[in-house]
Amino acid sequence: MSSASLHNVLGLAWDNSYARLPQRFFAPARPAIVAAPRLLAINDPLARELGMEPAALHTPDAIAIFAGNQIAPGSEPIALAYAGHQFGHFVPQLGDGRAILLGELITRSGARVDLQLKGSGRTAFSRRGDGRAAIGPVLREFLVSEAMHALGVPTTRALAAVATGETVLRERPVPGAVLTRVAASHIRVGTFEYFAAHQDVEALQLLASYAMARHYPQAREAEQPIRTFLELVLQRQARLIAQWLHVGFIHGVMNTDNMAISGETIDYGPCAFLDAYHPETVFSFIDQQGRYAYLQQPEIALWNLARFAETLLPLLERETGSQAAAVDAASRVLEGFATAFAAAHLEGLRAKLGLTTAQEEDAALAQDLLQAMAANQADYTSTFRLLAEAALGPQHEGALSALFRNPAEFSAWATRWRTRLQQEPADPTGRAQAMRCVNPAYIPRNHLVEAALAAAEHDNMAPFEALLQVIRHPFAEQPGREHYALPARPEQRVRHTFCGT
Ligand code: AMP
Ligand code: MG
């Protein structure tokens, strides 16, 4: 294969700005050659959005690039350095141990995106790991990140998944795969922690300037750029976590190295969606303490942001003139998280309840529904979806109240809700329609994801492809696919998810 034929496969120009940062930001890397690349999935809609020609991505040349067997001309593969707090404990060096940044592509609309291979072999940061990925986690990230995108939640995306034709050893031998990931960037809270741990203030300044230029250009114009940068990162995280809660998403491993400065959801590991609503829900097998439980996520985000703010203190000190002023500025910004999160959370809950005006009682109304759901093991997604039907009138409430162990508890709440709706424009049909646009019918339900991954491990991609099509249109009615919207039966329920790394 000539590099001339490879040249236009991706059809976009490279501009590898991260590779132009000083050498201590990364280590050169080389994707491992794999035995027998086989295409598992290409994200055609994403390819189109980026300005690539989807058909070109299904060719052997493209598959060779996604497998790591060919380096596209213009790509400069590197592994990024970062640190991180894992389950609260600081690890001064983590880094891309099983990921390689191929470089940055300029999309047709002029945006800059990272193109990264995940699972393409060892790097300088692999420690004892093999640098590989198994087919299950690769396809889980593909599915769930695509679902999140369709749900309107900022996220990294998967462009391709390729089986390697090799076996990786996890709890058992499993087929290996490589994921090609597209991200606004891969700068993490942990990237800042890495340089803070080295007391490398020059690198911190460079990294902050770089991140601002890439994600928060308005901060550079501000009177206090670093304080503004912190503020903007915090605002985006507050919104992001609120959106996670709205769709019932549990990330599972909110370590500081898994929090992106861009505000995208990143690093899908043992993530899952709520089935029955309960605020303490945890799926990740390694999260025995429930540190990253569903409703812990806002608190953990703030904890992570506090670690981020600490890394910025030397820069804030320059900006404010003293250490005390720097600490004061950081604390004030962090104090704003609770308000920012509460506002974003309530705004989304109002929409989920079909409320377009704001009333004092709305937060309590929403909380009381959630409380009734928790007490009655009501399915999170179905409850809100059926609430759109109930908005048409009490006679449409039957299927919804049946989701509650004690249907009377729903009915009691619904009476209050209907009273509140009297303060809204009298348009039940419009309200139901608006609610269907924020309360999804289809999410990647855990039992369907597990079934799709299990089939893929045995070379049957049909369940994966079918589920992918369904979750790409979460808000639409999809006749004939109603069973994808149903909660798991007790014997289907997934109780634990695994990192599988
Ligand atoms: P993550 O689970 O993605 O948050 O990864 C945490 C850290 O472990 C990162 O530094 C990864 O690069 C590293 N890591 C995870 N799995 C592997 C693997 N199979 N080989 C090498 N490093 C890994
Ligand atoms: Mg990670």
XYZ file of C-alpha atoms and ligand atoms in Angstrom:
525
model
C 0.000 0.000 0.000
C 1.554 3.298 -1.034
C 1.317 6.375 1.097
C -0.191 8.079 -1.942
C -3.209 5.792 -1.668
C -3.366 6.344 2.073
C -3.041 10.059 1.724
C -6.626 10.991 1.149
C -8.331 8.233 3.066
C -9.381 10.513 5.919
C -9.776 13.435 3.573
C -8.926 16.063 6.198
C -5.798 18.045 6.959
C -3.672 17.264 10.015
C -2.362 19.986 12.307
C -0.736 18.428 15.355
C -0.534 21.303 17.813
C -0.123 19.120 20.918
C 2.938 17.474 19.390
C 4.455 20.965 19.094
C 4.293 21.479 22.853
C 7.518 20.771 24.783
C 8.680 17.168 24.872
C 7.774 16.650 28.513
C 4.066 16.811 27.558
C 4.138 13.449 25.801
C 6.205 10.520 24.596
C 6.499 9.437 20.982
C 4.559 6.247 20.383
C 4.048 3.688 17.694
C 0.839 1.672 17.322
C 1.504 -2.063 17.438
C 1.042 -4.032 14.229
C -1.888 -6.395 14.678
C -2.365 -9.807 13.062
C -5.632 -9.647 11.169
C -7.582 -6.381 11.232
C -11.278 -6.784 10.645
C -13.787 -3.967 10.596
C -16.367 -4.076 13.369
C -18.015 -0.706 12.936
C -17.579 2.639 11.229
C -19.510 5.671 12.430
C -20.804 6.966 9.102
C -22.854 9.868 10.550
C -19.812 11.092 12.486
C -17.621 10.757 9.395
C -20.057 12.958 7.489
C -20.181 15.528 10.289
C -16.397 15.756 10.265
C -16.310 16.126 6.509
C -14.957 12.679 5.706
C -16.258 10.433 2.954
C -17.836 7.455 4.803
C -17.242 5.051 1.908
C -13.501 5.777 2.072
C -13.451 4.652 5.713
C -14.680 1.167 4.821
C -11.647 0.479 2.609
C -8.647 -1.697 3.544
C -6.439 1.437 3.617
C -8.646 3.059 6.228
C -9.025 -0.134 8.239
C -5.234 -0.437 8.322
C -5.065 3.060 9.829
C -7.770 2.285 12.410
C -5.967 -0.939 13.331
C -2.677 0.912 13.803
C -1.023 -1.075 11.007
C -0.522 2.027 8.872
C 0.293 5.551 9.905
C -1.651 8.080 7.859
C 0.641 10.663 6.300
C 0.486 13.742 8.512
C -0.152 11.805 11.702
C 2.472 12.115 14.488
C 1.605 9.421 17.044
C 2.245 10.340 20.675
C 1.163 9.169 24.115
C 0.136 12.018 26.427
C 1.493 12.476 29.926
C -0.965 12.921 32.769
C -1.452 12.144 36.436
C -4.669 11.688 38.359
C -6.554 10.993 41.540
C -7.892 7.454 41.276
C -10.653 6.819 43.818
C -9.264 9.731 45.812
C -5.616 8.648 45.760
C -3.066 10.651 43.835
C -0.984 8.844 41.226
C 1.724 11.207 39.935
C 2.125 9.408 36.617
C -0.590 7.689 34.622
C -0.545 8.835 30.998
C -1.798 7.189 27.829
C -0.931 3.574 28.632
C -3.258 2.046 26.070
C -4.055 5.025 23.898
C -2.111 6.812 21.201
C -2.959 10.243 19.879
C -2.560 10.068 16.108
C -2.857 13.816 15.816
C -5.398 16.548 15.237
C -7.656 16.862 12.225
C -9.206 20.077 11.014
C -12.803 19.256 10.169
C -14.654 20.654 7.189
C -16.269 23.265 9.431
C -12.853 24.325 10.694
C -13.015 22.681 14.116
C -9.981 20.933 15.547
C -10.445 17.370 16.830
C -8.122 14.764 18.296
C -7.951 11.396 16.583
C -6.882 8.731 19.052
C -6.412 4.983 18.921
C -7.385 3.136 22.079
C -5.995 -0.346 22.552
C -3.172 -0.170 20.014
C -0.367 -1.418 22.178
C 2.142 -0.392 24.808
C 3.503 3.119 25.244
C 5.999 4.742 27.593
C 3.113 5.028 30.107
C 1.852 1.450 30.033
C 3.385 0.390 33.364
C 2.399 -3.279 33.740
C -0.497 -3.060 31.270
C -0.512 -4.607 27.817
C -1.753 -1.451 26.096
C -4.521 -3.471 24.482
C -8.288 -3.345 24.601
C -10.880 -6.093 24.430
C -13.766 -6.083 22.012
C -16.373 -5.689 24.774
C -15.149 -2.388 26.273
C -14.400 -1.022 22.781
C -17.922 -1.640 21.550
C -19.422 -0.481 24.844
C -17.668 2.880 24.426
C -18.830 3.032 20.794
C -22.463 2.408 21.720
C -22.698 4.465 24.864
C -20.837 7.495 23.545
C -23.050 7.453 20.457
C -26.124 7.260 22.675
C -24.891 10.170 24.775
C -24.329 12.245 21.655
C -27.815 11.455 20.382
C -29.198 12.400 23.791
C -27.549 15.812 23.449
C -24.810 15.249 26.037
C -21.311 16.534 25.151
C -19.057 13.543 24.600
C -16.107 12.102 22.759
C -17.229 9.941 19.838
C -16.151 6.678 18.267
C -15.242 6.800 14.585
C -14.249 3.180 14.127
C -13.846 -0.145 15.873
C -11.574 -2.794 14.425
C -10.959 -6.328 15.665
C -7.262 -7.159 15.807
C -7.496 -10.884 15.156
C -5.472 -11.305 18.355
C -6.450 -12.442 21.800
C -5.983 -10.320 24.894
C -5.857 -11.839 28.340
C -8.344 -10.426 30.835
C -10.194 -12.589 33.374
C -10.158 -14.939 30.404
C -8.796 -14.742 26.865
C -10.980 -12.397 24.789
C -10.792 -11.009 21.245
C -8.794 -7.797 20.984
C -9.989 -4.615 19.308
C -8.932 -1.026 18.689
C -11.231 1.971 19.039
C -10.677 5.154 17.039
C -11.864 8.032 19.169
C -12.630 11.599 18.199
C -12.455 14.199 20.972
C -12.398 17.979 21.284
C -9.103 17.268 23.041
C -7.635 14.837 25.548
C -6.580 17.422 28.117
C -7.709 16.211 31.507
C -7.712 17.568 35.037
C -4.982 14.956 35.445
C -2.861 16.667 32.788
C -2.702 19.763 34.987
C -2.045 17.599 38.043
C 0.913 16.022 36.288
C 2.739 19.327 35.902
C 1.602 20.610 39.291
C 3.139 17.507 40.888
C 6.400 18.341 39.102
C 6.091 21.965 40.273
C 6.568 22.846 36.634
C 4.877 26.256 36.563
C 6.123 27.002 33.073
C 4.422 23.884 31.735
C 1.256 24.736 33.662
C 1.181 28.162 32.052
C 1.722 26.668 28.611
C -0.949 24.037 29.172
C -3.434 26.601 30.460
C -2.781 28.883 27.480
C -3.113 25.955 25.116
C -6.365 24.741 26.693
C -7.816 28.251 26.698
C -6.926 28.797 23.058
C -8.534 25.505 22.141
C -11.627 25.477 24.329
C -12.176 28.812 26.041
C -10.783 31.556 23.795
C -12.939 34.131 25.592
C -10.911 33.539 28.776
C -7.782 34.893 27.148
C -9.501 38.243 26.594
C -10.675 38.455 30.196
C -9.044 40.661 32.810
C -8.104 37.569 34.818
C -7.658 34.820 32.231
C -6.828 31.974 34.629
C -9.651 32.754 37.038
C -12.012 32.991 34.062
C -10.675 29.719 32.663
C -11.380 27.951 35.969
C -14.829 29.507 36.076
C -15.668 28.385 32.518
C -14.402 24.835 33.057
C -16.519 24.670 36.210
C -19.618 25.964 34.447
C -19.265 23.385 31.694
C -18.779 20.559 34.176
C -21.800 21.673 36.183
C -23.927 21.522 33.026
C -22.429 18.229 31.936
C -23.102 16.466 35.230
C -26.644 17.852 35.289
C -27.160 16.360 31.833
C -25.803 13.016 33.013
C -28.356 13.003 35.799
C -31.164 13.966 33.445
C -30.559 10.929 31.237
C -29.771 8.596 34.151
C -26.107 8.121 33.270
C -23.542 6.818 35.733
C -19.962 7.296 34.533
C -18.544 4.803 36.995
C -14.924 6.049 37.200
C -14.894 9.802 37.744
C -11.201 9.902 38.534
C -9.552 13.238 37.791
C -7.778 11.693 34.803
C -11.204 10.900 33.373
C -12.483 14.483 33.512
C -11.890 16.411 30.295
C -11.147 20.126 30.408
C -13.225 20.519 27.227
C -16.379 19.519 29.122
C -16.962 16.356 27.116
C -17.847 13.044 28.717
C -14.710 10.937 28.352
C -13.339 7.459 29.105
C -16.308 5.153 29.097
C -15.440 2.249 31.354
C -17.940 0.489 33.581
C -20.569 3.122 32.787
C -24.267 2.320 32.858
C -27.727 3.848 32.771
C -30.161 3.694 35.652
C -32.841 1.053 35.414
C -35.060 1.523 38.458
C -34.343 4.908 39.954
C -32.275 4.990 43.095
C -29.838 7.797 43.930
C -27.231 5.412 45.368
C -27.078 3.186 42.295
C -23.613 1.844 41.467
C -22.825 -0.640 38.725
C -19.036 -0.641 38.610
C -17.687 -3.736 40.278
C -14.550 -1.917 41.430
C -16.536 0.884 43.113
C -17.346 -1.038 46.279
C -17.715 2.111 48.391
C -20.115 3.804 46.004
C -17.788 6.787 45.578
C -19.091 7.286 42.041
C -22.754 6.425 42.629
C -25.408 8.181 40.533
C -26.167 11.072 42.864
C -22.576 11.366 44.126
C -21.553 12.646 40.702
C -22.091 16.386 41.306
C -20.150 16.229 44.564
C -17.325 14.298 42.906
C -17.222 16.748 40.017
C -16.716 19.542 42.527
C -14.033 17.511 44.296
C -12.239 17.034 40.975
C -12.605 20.726 40.162
C -11.028 21.550 43.521
C -8.017 19.428 42.521
C -7.985 21.317 39.200
C -8.142 24.677 40.984
C -5.196 23.660 43.181
C -3.051 23.061 40.109
C -3.839 26.586 38.924
C -2.833 28.300 42.188
C 0.690 29.239 41.045
C -0.806 30.860 37.948
C -3.572 32.542 39.931
C -0.910 33.872 42.263
C 0.775 35.628 39.353
C -2.574 36.957 38.240
C -3.823 38.185 41.616
C -0.518 39.228 43.162
C -0.456 37.027 46.249
C -0.953 33.496 47.447
C -3.815 34.528 49.710
C -5.595 36.285 46.849
C -5.085 33.246 44.621
C -6.608 30.904 47.194
C -9.443 33.341 47.705
C -10.148 33.612 43.970
C -10.126 29.822 43.516
C -12.393 29.283 46.529
C -14.901 31.808 45.261
C -15.076 30.140 41.884
C -15.525 26.718 43.482
C -18.297 28.097 45.686
C -20.188 28.840 42.488
C -20.469 25.180 41.558
C -23.451 24.392 43.767
C -25.507 27.218 42.260
C -24.454 26.444 38.689
C -25.233 22.766 39.079
C -28.545 23.346 40.869
C -29.675 25.769 38.154
C -28.762 23.418 35.294
C -30.267 20.463 37.112
C -33.553 22.226 37.863
C -33.808 23.614 34.342
C -33.591 20.106 32.921
C -35.999 18.664 35.482
C -38.551 21.352 34.652
C -38.359 20.394 30.993
C -38.705 16.719 31.898
C -41.881 17.550 33.831
C -43.232 19.621 30.939
C -42.840 22.949 32.730
C -41.942 25.993 30.684
C -42.391 28.579 33.440
C -40.533 28.729 36.753
C -42.305 28.416 40.089
C -40.872 28.239 43.588
C -42.353 24.779 44.160
C -40.806 23.126 41.062
C -37.671 21.758 42.713
C -39.710 20.083 45.451
C -42.190 18.752 42.914
C -39.376 17.126 40.927
C -37.651 15.789 44.050
C -40.872 14.252 45.304
C -41.391 12.396 42.044
C -37.832 11.059 42.223
C -38.400 10.052 45.831
C -41.601 8.194 44.911
C -39.733 6.494 42.058
C -36.978 5.374 44.422
C -39.467 4.091 47.005
C -41.397 2.234 44.302
C -38.518 0.987 42.130
C -39.908 2.760 39.105
C -37.871 2.567 35.925
C -36.185 5.959 35.400
C -36.371 6.240 31.622
C -39.859 4.780 31.234
C -41.314 6.946 33.999
C -40.319 10.182 32.309
C -41.194 8.958 28.826
C -44.665 7.923 29.944
C -45.055 11.225 31.749
C -45.269 12.779 28.282
C -48.325 10.612 27.643
C -49.769 11.415 31.039
C -49.488 15.087 30.098
C -52.367 14.471 27.687
C -54.703 13.877 30.647
C -55.316 11.638 33.677
C -56.906 8.988 31.461
C -53.426 8.427 29.924
C -51.798 7.667 33.263
C -52.388 3.915 33.537
C -49.168 2.520 32.073
C -47.150 5.016 34.075
C -48.681 4.384 37.472
C -48.226 0.644 36.850
C -44.443 1.247 36.928
C -44.800 2.034 40.643
C -45.078 -0.800 43.148
C -47.760 1.224 44.815
C -49.504 3.065 41.978
C -51.342 5.274 44.469
C -48.033 6.970 45.319
C -47.696 8.060 41.736
C -51.300 9.196 41.540
C -50.900 11.328 44.648
C -47.914 13.037 43.085
C -49.678 13.388 39.731
C -52.510 15.320 41.373
C -49.985 17.952 42.525
C -48.345 17.955 39.099
C -51.677 18.584 37.370
C -52.383 21.481 39.703
C -48.996 22.923 38.785
C -49.713 22.413 35.071
C -52.674 24.773 35.423
C -50.112 27.575 35.666
C -48.715 26.525 32.270
C -50.037 27.342 28.790
C -53.142 25.210 28.161
C -51.678 23.062 25.386
C -51.497 19.382 26.423
C -50.516 18.171 22.954
C -47.695 20.671 22.614
C -46.553 19.865 26.142
C -46.498 16.116 25.453
C -44.553 16.757 22.260
C -41.992 18.937 24.033
C -41.610 16.326 26.778
C -40.942 13.602 24.214
C -38.021 15.709 22.971
C -36.288 15.655 26.371
C -37.430 12.336 27.856
C -35.914 9.581 25.716
C -37.756 6.391 24.869
C -34.533 4.616 23.972
C -31.311 4.459 25.924
C -28.658 1.724 25.688
C -30.227 -0.392 28.380
C -27.600 -2.369 30.242
C -28.992 -5.799 29.421
C -29.197 -4.933 25.712
C -25.632 -3.617 25.743
C -24.381 -6.782 27.440
C -26.232 -8.976 24.938
C -24.825 -6.992 21.991
C -21.265 -7.250 23.330
C -21.590 -10.965 24.064
C -22.806 -11.618 20.507
C -19.995 -9.495 19.045
C -17.465 -11.582 20.945
C -18.811 -14.517 18.947
C -18.609 -12.703 15.614
C -22.263 -11.743 15.513
C -22.481 -7.971 15.063
C -26.215 -7.926 14.282
C -27.427 -7.117 17.838
C -24.816 -4.330 18.129
C -25.851 -2.797 14.815
C -29.547 -3.022 15.621
C -29.055 -1.412 19.041
C -26.861 1.301 17.528
C -29.617 2.235 15.075
C -32.169 2.413 17.896
C -30.120 4.571 20.261
C -29.270 7.032 17.493
C -32.882 8.253 17.636
C -33.632 8.211 21.346
C -36.571 10.600 21.255
C -38.410 9.166 18.236
C -41.181 6.600 18.367
C -39.758 3.586 16.550
C -42.596 1.266 15.555
C -41.612 -2.378 15.787
C -38.723 -1.624 18.132
C -40.752 -1.025 21.279
C -39.067 -3.928 23.052
C -35.821 -1.917 23.077
C -37.578 0.559 25.362
C -38.657 -1.999 27.935
C -36.900 -2.305 31.286
C -34.991 -5.507 31.920
C -36.982 -8.347 33.371
C -35.592 -9.409 36.765
C -33.604 -12.290 35.256
C -32.120 -9.956 32.597
C -30.939 -7.319 35.013
C -27.292 -6.343 34.918
C -25.989 -5.769 38.444
C -22.324 -5.143 37.815
C -20.244 -3.648 35.048
C -16.509 -4.100 34.633
C -13.651 -1.967 33.325
C -12.243 -4.898 31.423
C -8.879 -3.149 31.071
P -8.710 4.375 32.585
O -9.259 3.066 33.029
O -8.951 4.655 31.132
O -9.143 5.527 33.400
O -7.142 4.236 32.721
C -6.400 4.524 33.873
C -4.924 4.421 33.565
O -4.545 3.065 33.354
C -4.473 5.178 32.334
O -3.190 5.690 32.551
C -4.468 4.104 31.280
O -3.613 4.416 30.208
C -3.956 2.899 32.069
N -4.405 1.632 31.491
C -5.646 1.115 31.514
N -5.689 -0.061 30.867
C -4.438 -0.307 30.407
C -3.836 -1.354 29.645
N -4.517 -2.413 29.232
N -2.513 -1.245 29.368
C -1.800 -0.190 29.770
N -2.309 0.830 30.485
C -3.614 0.785 30.804
Mg -8.924 7.081 31.684
